Tab-separated table of C-alpha atoms in Angstrom:
chain	number	residue	atom	x	y	z
R	31	UNK	CA	-135.265	44.417	67.513
R	32	UNK	CA	-133.781	41.353	69.047
R	33	UNK	CA	-130.741	41.024	70.987
R	34	UNK	CA	-127.365	41.366	68.691
R	35	UNK	CA	-125.405	38.357	68.139
R	36	UNK	CA	-122.644	37.080	70.022
R	37	UNK	CA	-119.263	35.394	68.422
R	38	UNK	CA	-117.530	33.007	70.581
R	39	UNK	CA	-113.990	31.714	69.993
R	40	UNK	CA	-112.882	28.342	72.004
R	41	UNK	CA	-109.113	27.554	72.696
R	42	UNK	CA	-107.725	24.880	75.258
R	43	UNK	CA	-108.770	21.524	76.793
R	44	UNK	CA	-112.252	19.947	76.721
R	45	UNK	CA	-112.866	20.960	80.182
R	46	UNK	CA	-112.881	24.340	78.856
R	47	UNK	CA	-115.108	23.724	75.854
R	48	UNK	CA	-117.679	22.607	78.587
R	49	UNK	CA	-117.785	26.009	80.149
R	50	UNK	CA	-118.152	27.838	76.295
R	51	UNK	CA	-120.953	25.445	75.853
R	52	UNK	CA	-122.449	27.062	79.174
R	53	UNK	CA	-121.627	30.319	78.522
R	54	UNK	CA	-123.310	29.923	74.915
R	55	UNK	CA	-126.451	27.965	76.286
R	56	UNK	CA	-126.421	31.044	78.505
R	57	UNK	CA	-126.693	33.595	76.346
R	58	UNK	CA	-129.165	31.753	73.867
R	59	UNK	CA	-131.463	31.404	76.774
R	60	UNK	CA	-131.642	35.021	77.080
R	61	UNK	CA	-132.109	35.838	73.894
R	62	UNK	CA	-128.702	36.336	72.273
R	63	UNK	CA	-127.494	34.874	68.769
R	64	UNK	CA	-124.599	33.222	69.004
R	65	UNK	CA	-121.963	32.027	66.411
R	66	UNK	CA	-118.854	30.420	65.400
R	67	UNK	CA	-118.177	33.097	63.026
R	68	UNK	CA	-116.222	36.419	64.024
R	69	UNK	CA	-117.293	38.214	61.065
R	70	UNK	CA	-121.155	38.002	62.235
R	71	UNK	CA	-120.545	39.894	65.631
R	72	UNK	CA	-119.220	42.954	66.839
R	73	UNK	CA	-118.170	40.977	69.989
R	74	UNK	CA	-116.458	37.955	70.701
R	75	UNK	CA	-116.190	35.710	74.031
R	76	UNK	CA	-112.529	34.309	73.528
R	77	UNK	CA	-112.641	31.467	76.015
R	78	UNK	CA	-108.617	31.162	76.496
R	79	UNK	CA	-106.340	28.777	77.802
R	80	UNK	CA	-103.044	29.715	79.880
R	81	UNK	CA	-101.722	25.882	80.604
R	82	UNK	CA	-98.567	26.091	78.626
R	83	UNK	CA	-96.680	28.801	76.977
R	84	UNK	CA	-98.036	27.712	73.541
R	85	UNK	CA	-101.369	27.809	74.817
R	86	UNK	CA	-100.767	31.119	76.172
R	87	UNK	CA	-99.349	32.506	72.949
R	88	UNK	CA	-102.202	31.245	71.241
R	89	UNK	CA	-104.772	32.827	73.219
R	90	UNK	CA	-102.922	36.290	72.899
R	91	UNK	CA	-102.389	35.494	69.069
R	92	UNK	CA	-106.056	34.993	68.716
R	93	UNK	CA	-107.111	38.033	71.247
R	94	UNK	CA	-104.650	40.583	69.353
R	95	UNK	CA	-106.589	39.425	65.638
R	96	UNK	CA	-109.598	39.969	67.086
R	97	UNK	CA	-108.682	43.401	68.293
R	98	UNK	CA	-107.016	44.350	65.123
R	99	UNK	CA	-110.682	43.425	63.341
R	100	UNK	CA	-112.137	46.072	65.137
R	101	UNK	CA	-114.194	43.241	67.573
R	102	UNK	CA	-115.073	44.456	71.556
R	103	UNK	CA	-113.840	41.019	73.453
R	104	UNK	CA	-115.302	39.854	76.366
R	105	UNK	CA	-111.959	37.273	77.462
R	106	UNK	CA	-112.688	34.189	79.760
R	107	UNK	CA	-110.918	31.208	80.985
R	108	UNK	CA	-107.460	30.512	82.283
R	109	UNK	CA	-105.885	33.692	80.734
R	110	UNK	CA	-108.218	35.915	82.035
R	111	UNK	CA	-107.998	34.298	85.545
R	112	UNK	CA	-103.975	34.764	85.500
R	113	UNK	CA	-103.466	37.878	83.774
R	114	UNK	CA	-107.013	39.984	84.461
R	115	UNK	CA	-105.739	43.585	85.264
R	116	UNK	CA	-103.136	42.885	82.614
R	117	UNK	CA	-105.487	41.886	79.796
R	118	UNK	CA	-107.855	45.073	80.816
R	119	UNK	CA	-104.901	47.563	80.740
R	120	UNK	CA	-102.961	46.242	77.671
R	121	UNK	CA	-106.279	45.591	75.164
R	122	UNK	CA	-108.616	48.524	74.971
R	123	UNK	CA	-110.853	46.388	72.879
R	124	UNK	CA	-110.851	44.033	76.128
R	125	UNK	CA	-114.348	45.291	77.643
R	126	UNK	CA	-114.416	42.319	80.121
R	127	UNK	CA	-112.524	39.756	81.541
R	128	UNK	CA	-114.391	36.706	83.167
R	129	UNK	CA	-112.417	33.983	85.561
R	130	UNK	CA	-112.635	30.657	85.577
R	131	UNK	CA	-115.255	30.167	88.398
R	132	UNK	CA	-117.618	33.250	87.033
R	133	UNK	CA	-118.755	32.031	83.282
R	134	UNK	CA	-122.214	31.827	84.896
R	135	UNK	CA	-122.716	35.394	85.421
R	136	UNK	CA	-121.916	35.570	81.453
R	137	UNK	CA	-125.330	37.429	80.623
R	138	UNK	CA	-125.058	40.321	83.332
R	139	UNK	CA	-121.490	40.662	82.275
R	140	UNK	CA	-122.295	40.962	78.615
R	141	UNK	CA	-125.457	43.560	79.693
R	142	UNK	CA	-123.209	45.928	82.031
R	143	UNK	CA	-120.788	45.581	78.709
R	144	UNK	CA	-123.495	46.907	76.614
R	145	UNK	CA	-124.441	49.662	78.947
R	146	UNK	CA	-121.034	51.001	78.280
R	147	UNK	CA	-119.098	49.493	81.768
R	148	UNK	CA	-115.166	47.824	81.483
R	149	UNK	CA	-116.117	44.544	83.650
R	150	UNK	CA	-113.652	42.410	85.735
R	151	UNK	CA	-115.631	39.649	87.136
R	152	UNK	CA	-112.818	37.253	88.005
R	153	UNK	CA	-113.424	35.719	91.242
R	154	UNK	CA	-109.802	35.151	93.057
R	155	UNK	CA	-110.733	31.718	94.500
R	156	UNK	CA	-113.119	30.381	92.042
R	157	UNK	CA	-115.949	28.422	94.024
R	158	UNK	CA	-118.441	27.550	91.004
R	159	UNK	CA	-119.119	23.961	89.508
R	160	UNK	CA	-122.412	23.828	87.103
R	161	UNK	CA	-125.110	20.992	87.663
R	162	UNK	CA	-127.517	19.793	85.644
R	163	UNK	CA	-129.467	22.679	85.263
R	164	UNK	CA	-127.293	25.533	84.060
R	165	UNK	CA	-128.018	25.980	80.096
R	166	UNK	CA	-125.714	24.057	77.703
R	167	UNK	CA	-125.495	24.588	74.228
R	168	UNK	CA	-123.033	21.740	72.558
R	169	UNK	CA	-120.454	22.712	69.835
R	170	UNK	CA	-118.955	18.945	69.797
R	171	UNK	CA	-120.400	16.253	67.254
R	172	UNK	CA	-124.289	15.424	68.308
R	173	UNK	CA	-122.547	11.877	69.134
R	174	UNK	CA	-119.805	12.547	71.770
R	175	UNK	CA	-120.369	14.873	74.628
R	176	UNK	CA	-117.612	15.521	77.481
R	177	UNK	CA	-119.378	15.665	81.079
R	178	UNK	CA	-117.461	17.608	83.956
R	179	UNK	CA	-117.741	15.329	87.250
R	180	UNK	CA	-115.632	17.811	89.242
R	181	UNK	CA	-113.699	21.046	88.821
R	182	UNK	CA	-110.347	22.290	90.625
R	183	UNK	CA	-107.443	20.057	91.931
R	184	UNK	CA	-106.266	19.344	95.187
R	185	UNK	CA	-102.877	18.295	94.169
R	186	UNK	CA	-99.760	20.601	94.049
R	187	UNK	CA	-97.949	19.095	91.198
R	188	UNK	CA	-94.903	21.736	90.921
R	189	UNK	CA	-95.217	22.154	87.289
R	190	UNK	CA	-98.688	22.484	87.088
R	191	UNK	CA	-100.624	26.319	87.221
R	192	UNK	CA	-103.832	24.258	87.256
R	193	UNK	CA	-105.118	24.823	91.128
R	194	UNK	CA	-104.270	28.256	90.982
R	195	UNK	CA	-106.588	29.070	87.924
R	196	UNK	CA	-109.137	26.490	88.836
R	197	UNK	CA	-109.041	26.171	92.649
R	198	UNK	CA	-109.212	22.956	95.047
R	199	UNK	CA	-111.567	20.112	93.953
R	200	UNK	CA	-115.425	20.116	93.734
R	201	UNK	CA	-117.108	17.625	93.012
R	202	UNK	CA	-120.807	17.302	91.637
R	203	UNK	CA	-123.453	15.159	93.388
R	204	UNK	CA	-123.672	11.302	91.619
R	205	UNK	CA	-127.530	12.129	91.110
R	206	UNK	CA	-126.400	15.654	89.302
R	207	UNK	CA	-123.879	13.557	87.023
R	208	UNK	CA	-126.714	11.118	85.818
R	209	UNK	CA	-129.406	13.290	85.717
R	210	UNK	CA	-127.067	15.793	82.990
R	211	UNK	CA	-125.805	12.325	81.560
R	212	UNK	CA	-130.058	10.887	81.065
R	213	UNK	CA	-130.069	14.347	79.141
R	214	UNK	CA	-127.365	13.917	76.887
R	215	UNK	CA	-128.798	10.108	75.964
R	216	UNK	CA	-132.358	11.887	74.898
R	217	UNK	CA	-129.857	14.173	72.840
R	218	UNK	CA	-128.711	10.778	70.760
R	219	UNK	CA	-125.306	11.225	72.298
R	220	UNK	CA	-123.546	7.428	72.136
R	221	UNK	CA	-120.277	8.845	73.708
R	222	UNK	CA	-120.040	9.973	77.050
R	223	UNK	CA	-116.295	11.142	78.194
R	224	UNK	CA	-116.035	12.216	82.236
R	225	UNK	CA	-113.747	14.587	82.958
R	226	UNK	CA	-112.007	16.614	85.922
R	227	UNK	CA	-108.394	16.949	86.850
R	228	UNK	CA	-108.244	14.047	88.587
R	229	UNK	CA	-111.154	11.886	87.824
R	230	UNK	CA	-110.262	8.856	90.625
R	231	UNK	CA	-110.286	11.351	92.918
R	232	UNK	CA	-114.187	11.923	92.245
R	233	UNK	CA	-116.213	12.827	94.993
R	234	UNK	CA	-113.687	12.602	97.742
R	235	UNK	CA	-114.172	16.636	98.832
R	236	UNK	CA	-118.010	15.710	98.977
R	237	UNK	CA	-118.649	12.242	100.181
R	238	UNK	CA	-115.286	11.893	102.463
R	239	UNK	CA	-113.588	9.242	99.757
R	240	UNK	CA	-113.301	8.843	96.233
R	241	UNK	CA	-116.655	7.864	94.687
R	242	UNK	CA	-115.830	6.844	91.071
R	243	UNK	CA	-117.009	3.244	91.493
R	244	UNK	CA	-120.042	4.496	92.743
R	245	UNK	CA	-120.637	6.470	89.842
R	246	UNK	CA	-119.485	4.601	86.984
R	247	UNK	CA	-122.352	2.104	88.375
R	248	UNK	CA	-125.028	4.825	88.407
R	249	UNK	CA	-124.173	5.428	84.692
R	250	UNK	CA	-124.610	1.888	84.072
R	251	UNK	CA	-128.336	2.499	83.707
R	252	UNK	CA	-127.846	5.606	81.542
R	253	UNK	CA	-128.811	4.515	77.548
R	254	UNK	CA	-125.313	5.712	76.352
R	255	UNK	CA	-122.979	2.929	74.451
R	256	UNK	CA	-119.983	4.189	75.369
R	257	UNK	CA	-119.103	5.672	78.799
R	258	UNK	CA	-115.066	6.852	78.651
R	259	UNK	CA	-113.052	7.931	81.821
R	260	UNK	CA	-109.957	10.494	81.200
R	261	UNK	CA	-107.656	11.607	83.368
R	262	UNK	CA	-107.205	8.286	85.888
R	263	UNK	CA	-104.646	8.308	88.250
R	264	UNK	CA	-103.234	4.164	88.460
R	265	UNK	CA	-103.341	5.063	92.364
R	266	UNK	CA	-107.054	5.667	92.472
R	267	UNK	CA	-107.620	2.425	90.535
R	268	UNK	CA	-108.748	0.471	93.028
R	269	UNK	CA	-110.008	-3.494	92.577
R	270	UNK	CA	-113.468	-1.931	93.500
R	271	UNK	CA	-112.922	1.157	90.382
R	272	UNK	CA	-111.798	-1.975	88.382
R	273	UNK	CA	-114.325	-3.986	89.257
R	274	UNK	CA	-117.136	-1.002	88.045
R	275	UNK	CA	-115.220	-1.178	84.646
R	276	UNK	CA	-115.189	-4.564	84.230
R	277	UNK	CA	-118.933	-5.256	85.358
R	278	UNK	CA	-120.800	-2.363	84.126
R	279	UNK	CA	-121.369	-3.234	80.399
R	280	UNK	CA	-121.048	0.462	78.979
R	281	UNK	CA	-117.884	1.821	80.723
R	282	UNK	CA	-115.049	0.954	77.970
R	283	UNK	CA	-111.710	-0.610	79.228
R	284	UNK	CA	-109.950	2.600	78.449
R	285	UNK	CA	-107.591	3.886	81.065
R	286	UNK	CA	-106.120	7.304	80.730
R	287	UNK	CA	-103.267	7.973	82.915
R	288	UNK	CA	-101.139	10.856	83.126
R	289	UNK	CA	-98.183	9.292	84.716
R	290	UNK	CA	-95.733	12.360	83.426
R	291	UNK	CA	-92.443	10.282	84.304
R	292	UNK	CA	-91.362	7.086	85.527
R	293	UNK	CA	-88.242	7.764	87.771
R	294	UNK	CA	-88.691	8.324	91.454
R	295	UNK	CA	-86.283	11.493	91.714
R	296	UNK	CA	-88.251	13.357	88.594
R	297	UNK	CA	-91.777	12.804	90.127
R	298	UNK	CA	-90.341	13.770	93.532
R	299	UNK	CA	-89.086	17.122	91.634
R	300	UNK	CA	-92.163	17.079	90.252
R	301	UNK	CA	-93.966	17.058	93.790
R	302	UNK	CA	-95.856	13.767	92.913
R	303	UNK	CA	-94.934	11.567	95.832
R	304	UNK	CA	-98.442	9.463	95.663
R	305	UNK	CA	-96.962	8.043	92.487
R	306	UNK	CA	-93.828	6.393	93.886
R	307	UNK	CA	-96.076	3.036	93.688
R	308	UNK	CA	-96.920	3.430	90.038
R	309	UNK	CA	-94.562	0.677	89.087
R	310	UNK	CA	-94.305	-2.106	86.726
R	311	UNK	CA	-96.095	-4.178	89.586
R	312	UNK	CA	-99.092	-1.899	89.762
R	313	UNK	CA	-99.292	-1.697	86.113
R	314	UNK	CA	-99.580	-5.873	85.513
R	315	UNK	CA	-102.455	-6.036	88.457
R	316	UNK	CA	-104.361	-3.285	87.009
R	317	UNK	CA	-103.875	-5.268	83.307
R	318	UNK	CA	-104.544	-8.845	85.154
R	319	UNK	CA	-107.812	-7.198	86.778
R	320	UNK	CA	-109.033	-5.614	83.061
R	321	UNK	CA	-107.683	-7.452	80.900
R	322	UNK	CA	-108.825	-6.191	77.773
R	323	UNK	CA	-107.631	-2.374	79.023
R	324	UNK	CA	-106.283	-0.085	76.801
R	325	UNK	CA	-103.634	2.120	78.324
R	326	UNK	CA	-102.962	5.601	77.251
R	327	UNK	CA	-100.536	8.245	79.172
R	328	UNK	CA	-98.523	10.915	78.487
R	329	UNK	CA	-95.071	12.076	79.918
R	330	UNK	CA	-93.253	15.249	80.042
R	331	UNK	CA	-89.198	15.118	79.005
R	332	UNK	CA	-87.026	17.594	79.962
R	333	UNK	CA	-87.800	18.401	83.258
R	334	UNK	CA	-85.238	20.293	85.501
R	335	UNK	CA	-82.881	17.937	86.579
R	336	UNK	CA	-83.787	15.422	84.209
R	337	UNK	CA	-80.236	13.699	83.777
R	338	UNK	CA	-79.618	11.284	80.935
R	339	UNK	CA	-79.837	8.409	83.574
R	340	UNK	CA	-83.298	9.620	84.276
R	341	UNK	CA	-84.576	9.643	80.717
R	342	UNK	CA	-82.975	5.931	80.190
R	343	UNK	CA	-85.360	4.884	83.442
R	344	UNK	CA	-88.418	6.579	81.321
R	345	UNK	CA	-87.082	4.914	77.840
R	346	UNK	CA	-86.743	1.365	79.427
R	347	UNK	CA	-90.220	1.819	81.534
R	348	UNK	CA	-92.209	2.359	78.194
R	349	UNK	CA	-90.490	-0.557	76.276
R	350	UNK	CA	-91.579	-2.503	78.711
R	351	UNK	CA	-95.053	-1.237	79.627
R	352	UNK	CA	-96.144	-1.304	75.927
R	353	UNK	CA	-98.791	1.263	76.496
R	354	UNK	CA	-101.663	1.653	73.703
R	355	UNK	CA	-100.945	5.185	73.230
R	356	UNK	CA	-98.423	7.358	74.340
R	357	UNK	CA	-98.402	11.580	74.339
R	358	UNK	CA	-94.892	13.460	75.123
R	359	UNK	CA	-94.311	16.821	75.838
R	360	UNK	CA	-91.280	18.853	76.519
R	361	UNK	CA	-91.044	21.041	79.887
R	362	UNK	CA	-92.675	24.204	80.083
R	363	UNK	CA	-91.474	26.820	82.895
R	364	UNK	CA	-94.752	28.355	84.177
R	365	UNK	CA	-94.767	31.659	86.192
R	366	UNK	CA	-95.839	31.022	89.484
R	367	UNK	CA	-94.961	27.248	89.763
R	368	UNK	CA	-92.147	26.216	92.026
R	369	UNK	CA	-91.007	24.424	88.565
R	370	UNK	CA	-89.897	27.462	87.154
R	371	UNK	CA	-87.649	28.524	89.723
R	372	UNK	CA	-85.742	24.698	89.683
R	373	UNK	CA	-82.206	24.401	89.178
R	374	UNK	CA	-80.570	22.518	86.111
R	375	UNK	CA	-82.505	23.713	83.712
R	376	UNK	CA	-82.107	20.821	80.256
R	377	UNK	CA	-81.674	22.807	77.342
R	378	UNK	CA	-84.743	22.996	74.865
R	379	UNK	CA	-82.554	21.304	72.546
R	380	UNK	CA	-81.878	18.400	74.691
R	381	UNK	CA	-85.443	17.995	75.598
R	382	UNK	CA	-86.676	18.084	72.254
R	383	UNK	CA	-84.249	15.617	71.227
R	384	UNK	CA	-85.543	13.483	74.094
R	385	UNK	CA	-89.056	13.883	73.156
R	386	UNK	CA	-88.262	12.527	69.803
R	387	UNK	CA	-85.762	9.411	70.939
R	388	UNK	CA	-89.373	8.156	73.090
R	389	UNK	CA	-91.788	8.614	70.534
R	390	UNK	CA	-89.696	6.496	67.944
R	391	UNK	CA	-89.141	4.091	70.830
R	392	UNK	CA	-93.447	3.986	71.204
R	393	UNK	CA	-94.330	4.124	67.222
R	394	UNK	CA	-92.970	0.251	67.141
R	395	UNK	CA	-95.270	-0.579	69.937
R	396	UNK	CA	-98.163	1.690	68.801
R	397	UNK	CA	-98.174	-0.305	65.566
R	398	UNK	CA	-98.320	-4.002	67.362
R	399	UNK	CA	-100.528	-3.278	69.652
R	400	UNK	CA	-103.271	-2.088	66.961
R	401	UNK	CA	-101.998	-5.028	64.471
R	402	UNK	CA	-103.477	-7.228	67.559
R	403	UNK	CA	-107.052	-5.930	66.426
R	404	UNK	CA	-106.650	-6.955	63.113
R	405	UNK	CA	-109.122	-9.642	62.313
R	406	UNK	CA	-111.795	-8.778	64.838
R	407	UNK	CA	-114.807	-7.055	64.713
R	408	UNK	CA	-115.997	-4.109	66.830
R	409	UNK	CA	-118.611	-1.444	66.936
R	410	UNK	CA	-117.111	1.914	65.296
R	411	UNK	CA	-118.934	5.181	65.892
R	412	UNK	CA	-118.717	7.109	62.385
R	413	UNK	CA	-117.853	10.379	62.443
R	414	UNK	CA	-117.800	11.670	59.334
R	415	UNK	CA	-117.964	10.020	55.557
R	416	UNK	CA	-115.754	11.183	52.363
R	417	UNK	CA	-118.057	11.170	49.456
R	418	UNK	CA	-115.332	11.236	46.864
R	419	UNK	CA	-114.008	7.790	47.915
R	420	UNK	CA	-116.732	6.059	49.924
R	421	UNK	CA	-114.829	5.961	52.879
R	422	UNK	CA	-116.172	6.578	56.324
R	423	UNK	CA	-114.336	7.760	59.388
R	424	UNK	CA	-114.792	6.557	62.973
R	425	UNK	CA	-113.269	5.260	66.067
R	426	UNK	CA	-113.666	1.924	68.058
R	427	UNK	CA	-113.449	1.990	71.805
R	428	UNK	CA	-109.748	1.989	71.840
R	429	UNK	CA	-109.510	5.277	70.369
R	430	UNK	CA	-110.234	8.724	72.576
R	431	UNK	CA	-111.469	11.529	69.984
R	432	UNK	CA	-109.087	14.239	68.818
R	433	UNK	CA	-106.027	12.207	71.025
R	434	UNK	CA	-105.570	8.809	69.661
R	435	UNK	CA	-106.182	7.136	66.034
R	436	UNK	CA	-109.282	7.018	64.037
R	437	UNK	CA	-110.545	3.713	61.768
R	438	UNK	CA	-110.653	4.326	58.328
R	439	UNK	CA	-114.018	2.029	57.066
R	440	UNK	CA	-114.830	1.104	53.422
R	441	UNK	CA	-118.763	-0.319	52.823
R	442	UNK	CA	-119.348	-3.654	52.978
R	443	UNK	CA	-120.954	-5.890	50.689
R	444	UNK	CA	-123.646	-4.518	48.720
R	445	UNK	CA	-122.136	-1.159	49.850
R	446	UNK	CA	-123.157	-0.939	53.334
R	447	UNK	CA	-122.675	2.345	54.599
R	448	UNK	CA	-123.425	4.053	57.887
R	449	UNK	CA	-124.745	7.695	58.355
R	450	UNK	CA	-122.426	9.876	60.865
R	451	UNK	CA	-123.506	9.893	64.716
R	452	UNK	CA	-123.924	5.515	64.249
R	453	UNK	CA	-122.342	2.949	65.248
R	454	UNK	CA	-121.605	-0.116	63.348
R	455	UNK	CA	-119.672	-3.172	63.405
R	456	UNK	CA	-116.914	-3.129	61.333
R	457	UNK	CA	-114.395	-5.895	60.565
R	458	UNK	CA	-110.713	-4.920	61.449
R	459	UNK	CA	-108.539	-5.440	58.278
R	460	UNK	CA	-105.099	-3.855	58.255
R	461	UNK	CA	-103.215	-1.744	60.970
R	462	UNK	CA	-100.896	1.202	60.754
R	463	UNK	CA	-99.162	2.755	63.196
R	464	UNK	CA	-101.687	4.888	64.759
R	465	UNK	CA	-104.890	4.058	62.390
R	466	UNK	CA	-106.944	0.764	61.816
R	467	UNK	CA	-108.915	0.226	58.594
R	468	UNK	CA	-111.825	-1.924	58.664
R	469	UNK	CA	-115.030	-2.831	56.525
R	470	UNK	CA	-118.588	-2.672	56.989
R	471	UNK	CA	-120.249	-6.257	58.425
R	472	UNK	CA	-123.547	-7.279	57.444
R	473	UNK	CA	-125.762	-9.310	59.474
R	474	UNK	CA	-124.526	-12.578	57.961
R	475	UNK	CA	-120.957	-12.164	58.555
R	476	UNK	CA	-121.674	-11.025	62.148
R	477	UNK	CA	-124.092	-14.520	62.569
R	478	UNK	CA	-121.048	-16.198	61.173
R	479	UNK	CA	-118.418	-14.667	63.298
R	480	UNK	CA	-120.429	-15.231	66.508
R	481	UNK	CA	-120.672	-18.958	65.840
R	482	UNK	CA	-116.956	-19.069	65.031
R	483	UNK	CA	-116.299	-17.391	68.030
R	484	UNK	CA	-118.448	-19.882	69.923
R	485	UNK	CA	-117.308	-23.028	68.444
R	486	UNK	CA	-113.727	-22.039	69.442
R	487	UNK	CA	-114.807	-21.268	73.023
R	488	UNK	CA	-116.548	-24.718	73.105
């Protein structure tokens, strides 16, 4: 008789997803069946998130629901790291807690649980970082893969609990990242997304200086059409890094800049002093050096002490910068962070109203930035098809998965279609606030478009 099936419930960010995929790979290699259907298993591994209050509530709700179904629970991830003993004490169904730096021990933990133990496998100070040799069973579409280039974070933003939950920055070697990228290319991956807490600081702990530019150049030799970088701080986008974006053909000119705010006083309260130089001038220089840049950012509104004047500064900044994509969060006080004890809290209804005002300001900007792509012929990665309409859904390079828009693609002349996981040339025919529409382009139209561009440039 084989080993039992273990189900997985994944919550939280893409960094967490990579950890889940490693646990799946390790258990599959050890002979366990793995499933995303909790009904098929008596043991469920729940990889939890604890980043903000909403995420904690979702994690707890998932655990309670599974416990009520009579499942035995192995709780992994950030909630386990933060509330290890409380979880074991309050949930009899919780048979083990596994920390953010301990998921590589999942097989050993499960065997101890099967032997009747209750296991606390949480290192107080996470130090582990996975490499290309750790088994991995991917859960995203076959065409897209996330590649974690470093763990942890050396910054101490006053609102953020991540360094407490994941430890200080630990970069992988360039050779290790490139080796895994080649493995993913061999699996048919079309888009590789590099992630860490601060990707522009990649290599600082290992090499004594950031090495993102060197990493991007090394990844230029990997046969994956799109390489996208998430969590790039503008202060780390040096001329050397921007040159790599510009010169390495498969690195997309997509800059994900988690700015959080624009006003120096709010940034100081957030303990982000290094960000003081992120002004219109810096962003202008970035755009000059990378003219095709697509800029995404996120902001926090309602931070303790944020006045109407501070918020107006942020509105003016967003109006001036005209970002392609903007995400807005209201402040969430996290126990164990300095921001939780800051004076002058902003009432929730004021924070919500500021979020609405900022999004209302951004919507016509987003629509205008999208409209600039109408008429262009771009590569689109097809992700799903709708048999009833014949329409396909995909993304062009300006859209990252899950956080940005999508391209709705109609078949071209003669019913030209494309299967999910493939890239096709698409002429953008219309723009909406967040999404684009287009039509598949055949070889004849593509040649005509290339010739037209040649004549225009002549």
